[in-house]
mmCIF file of C-alpha atoms in Angstrom:
data_model
loop_
_atom_site.group_PDB
_atom_site.id
_atom_site.type_symbol
_atom_site.label_atom_id
_atom_site.label_comp_id
_atom_site.label_asym_id
_atom_site.label_seq_id
_atom_site.Cartn_x
_atom_site.Cartn_y
_atom_site.Cartn_z
ATOM 1 C CA UNK A 27 134.187 76.655 123.606
ATOM 2 C CA UNK A 28 131.718 76.769 120.856
ATOM 3 C CA UNK A 29 128.429 78.840 121.049
ATOM 4 C CA UNK A 30 125.422 80.232 118.980
ATOM 5 C CA UNK A 31 123.342 82.094 120.297
ATOM 6 C CA UNK A 32 120.253 83.052 118.915
ATOM 7 C CA UNK A 33 119.035 86.946 118.885
ATOM 8 C CA UNK A 34 115.690 87.682 120.393
ATOM 9 C CA UNK A 35 112.533 86.827 118.976
ATOM 10 C CA UNK A 36 109.250 88.593 119.651
ATOM 11 C CA UNK A 37 105.854 89.288 119.274
ATOM 12 C CA UNK A 38 104.403 90.521 115.859
ATOM 13 C CA UNK A 39 101.078 89.921 114.223
ATOM 14 C CA UNK A 40 100.125 87.680 111.817
ATOM 15 C CA UNK A 41 101.427 88.886 108.561
ATOM 16 C CA UNK A 42 104.471 90.608 109.869
ATOM 17 C CA UNK A 43 107.854 89.985 109.137
ATOM 18 C CA UNK A 44 110.641 88.676 111.504
ATOM 19 C CA UNK A 45 114.493 88.376 110.920
ATOM 20 C CA UNK A 46 116.226 86.187 113.572
ATOM 21 C CA UNK A 47 119.884 85.695 113.856
ATOM 22 C CA UNK A 48 122.096 83.277 115.211
ATOM 23 C CA UNK A 49 125.916 84.342 115.516
ATOM 24 C CA UNK A 50 128.279 81.828 116.286
ATOM 25 C CA UNK A 51 131.874 81.168 118.693
ATOM 26 C CA UNK A 52 134.351 79.435 119.708
ATOM 27 C CA UNK A 53 135.490 77.981 116.575
ATOM 28 C CA UNK A 54 135.237 77.876 112.709
ATOM 29 C CA UNK A 55 132.327 76.246 110.705
ATOM 30 C CA UNK A 56 133.790 76.539 107.757
ATOM 31 C CA UNK A 57 132.173 73.524 105.878
ATOM 32 C CA UNK A 58 129.856 73.293 108.834
ATOM 33 C CA UNK A 59 125.751 73.251 107.540
ATOM 34 C CA UNK A 60 123.168 75.683 109.460
ATOM 35 C CA UNK A 61 119.591 74.890 110.371
ATOM 36 C CA UNK A 62 116.861 76.336 112.289
ATOM 37 C CA UNK A 63 114.787 74.145 113.639
ATOM 38 C CA UNK A 64 111.635 75.269 116.108
ATOM 39 C CA UNK A 65 109.442 73.217 118.573
ATOM 40 C CA UNK A 66 105.698 74.695 119.028
ATOM 41 C CA UNK A 67 104.223 73.880 122.755
ATOM 42 C CA UNK A 68 103.530 70.289 123.157
ATOM 43 C CA UNK A 69 104.794 69.172 119.470
ATOM 44 C CA UNK A 70 107.833 67.546 118.262
ATOM 45 C CA UNK A 71 110.784 69.838 117.327
ATOM 46 C CA UNK A 72 110.704 70.527 112.949
ATOM 47 C CA UNK A 73 112.932 71.162 110.589
ATOM 48 C CA UNK A 74 112.337 74.089 109.686
ATOM 49 C CA UNK A 75 115.269 75.542 106.858
ATOM 50 C CA UNK A 76 119.057 74.750 106.280
ATOM 51 C CA UNK A 77 121.801 76.392 104.443
ATOM 52 C CA UNK A 78 125.182 74.315 103.401
ATOM 53 C CA UNK A 79 128.342 75.500 102.749
ATOM 54 C CA UNK A 80 128.993 74.582 99.328
ATOM 55 C CA UNK A 81 127.146 76.911 97.065
ATOM 56 C CA UNK A 82 124.788 78.253 99.733
ATOM 57 C CA UNK A 83 122.246 75.300 99.096
ATOM 58 C CA UNK A 84 119.740 75.395 100.862
ATOM 59 C CA UNK A 85 116.303 73.813 101.882
ATOM 60 C CA UNK A 86 113.175 74.305 103.604
ATOM 61 C CA UNK A 87 110.018 72.614 105.029
ATOM 62 C CA UNK A 88 107.325 73.149 103.067
ATOM 63 C CA UNK A 89 105.245 75.067 105.376
ATOM 64 C CA UNK A 90 108.081 77.798 105.061
ATOM 65 C CA UNK A 91 108.690 77.803 101.831
ATOM 66 C CA UNK A 92 107.924 81.058 99.875
ATOM 67 C CA UNK A 93 107.991 82.553 103.231
ATOM 68 C CA UNK A 94 110.611 82.135 104.664
ATOM 69 C CA UNK A 95 114.644 82.568 103.537
ATOM 70 C CA UNK A 96 118.015 81.701 105.265
ATOM 71 C CA UNK A 97 120.861 82.712 104.495
ATOM 72 C CA UNK A 98 124.575 83.107 106.224
ATOM 73 C CA UNK A 99 127.194 85.658 106.325
ATOM 74 C CA UNK A 100 130.280 83.507 106.820
ATOM 75 C CA UNK A 101 132.384 86.680 107.596
ATOM 76 C CA UNK A 102 130.426 87.408 110.594
ATOM 77 C CA UNK A 103 130.004 83.720 111.141
ATOM 78 C CA UNK A 104 125.759 83.916 111.638
ATOM 79 C CA UNK A 105 123.169 82.549 109.967
ATOM 80 C CA UNK A 106 119.552 84.086 109.630
ATOM 81 C CA UNK A 107 115.855 83.407 108.946
ATOM 82 C CA UNK A 108 114.204 86.236 107.173
ATOM 83 C CA UNK A 109 110.157 85.273 107.750
ATOM 84 C CA UNK A 110 108.075 86.764 106.057
ATOM 85 C CA UNK A 111 104.186 86.671 106.335
ATOM 86 C CA UNK A 112 104.443 84.967 109.573
ATOM 87 C CA UNK A 113 101.145 83.220 110.764
ATOM 88 C CA UNK A 114 100.048 82.134 114.024
ATOM 89 C CA UNK A 115 101.352 78.684 113.516
ATOM 90 C CA UNK A 116 104.720 79.829 113.457
ATOM 91 C CA UNK A 117 104.109 80.332 117.290
ATOM 92 C CA UNK A 118 107.145 78.329 118.513
ATOM 93 C CA UNK A 119 111.265 78.678 120.051
ATOM 94 C CA UNK A 120 113.630 78.661 117.295
ATOM 95 C CA UNK A 121 116.728 77.282 117.236
ATOM 96 C CA UNK A 122 119.832 77.254 115.480
ATOM 97 C CA UNK A 123 122.220 74.116 114.790
ATOM 98 C CA UNK A 124 125.439 73.104 113.342
ATOM 99 C CA UNK A 125 127.147 69.765 111.782
ATOM 100 C CA UNK A 126 130.283 69.283 109.857
ATOM 101 C CA UNK A 127 128.951 68.392 106.015
ATOM 102 C CA UNK A 128 125.909 68.438 104.870
ATOM 103 C CA UNK A 129 122.502 69.400 106.401
ATOM 104 C CA UNK A 130 120.110 66.275 107.348
ATOM 105 C CA UNK A 131 116.742 66.826 108.174
ATOM 106 C CA UNK A 132 116.272 65.242 111.870
ATOM 107 C CA UNK A 133 117.170 66.934 114.899
ATOM 108 C CA UNK A 134 120.027 63.762 115.472
ATOM 109 C CA UNK A 135 123.250 64.878 113.906
ATOM 110 C CA UNK A 136 123.471 68.066 114.409
ATOM 111 C CA UNK A 137 126.617 68.674 116.902
ATOM 112 C CA UNK A 138 126.138 72.380 118.224
ATOM 113 C CA UNK A 139 123.339 73.971 119.406
ATOM 114 C CA UNK A 140 121.898 77.276 120.521
ATOM 115 C CA UNK A 141 119.880 77.661 123.540
ATOM 116 C CA UNK A 142 116.252 78.969 121.076
ATOM 117 C CA UNK A 143 114.105 82.063 120.571
ATOM 118 C CA UNK A 144 110.447 82.395 121.325
ATOM 119 C CA UNK A 145 108.660 83.907 118.274
ATOM 120 C CA UNK A 146 104.929 83.967 118.766
ATOM 121 C CA UNK A 147 102.735 85.443 116.182
ATOM 122 C CA UNK A 148 99.332 86.417 117.215
ATOM 123 C CA UNK A 149 96.404 86.762 114.832
#
């Protein structure tokens, strides 16, 4: 059974840093792109950052560029999201997901999803 399990998020202050992890199991994710989405209350789920298998290429939504860093440890089957300089608008449930091949920005097309983890940033 394929599982993606996010680490516990939490409540942090604006300007703080937080690192999320997403551990995968149940199959190999060689050749898979990994992504983080987030969903704030009353809003649609939105793309945050993705990392491809090939050369570890990454891309980010503009709102988090230069603040967030996505990385992956293929030996540990884990993807990370380091979030610096957090803002109140980063408050959301964060989801990791995986798909074979290249990352795509939309929600559709991602085969496997984690259960989500709440990140709350207080100002």
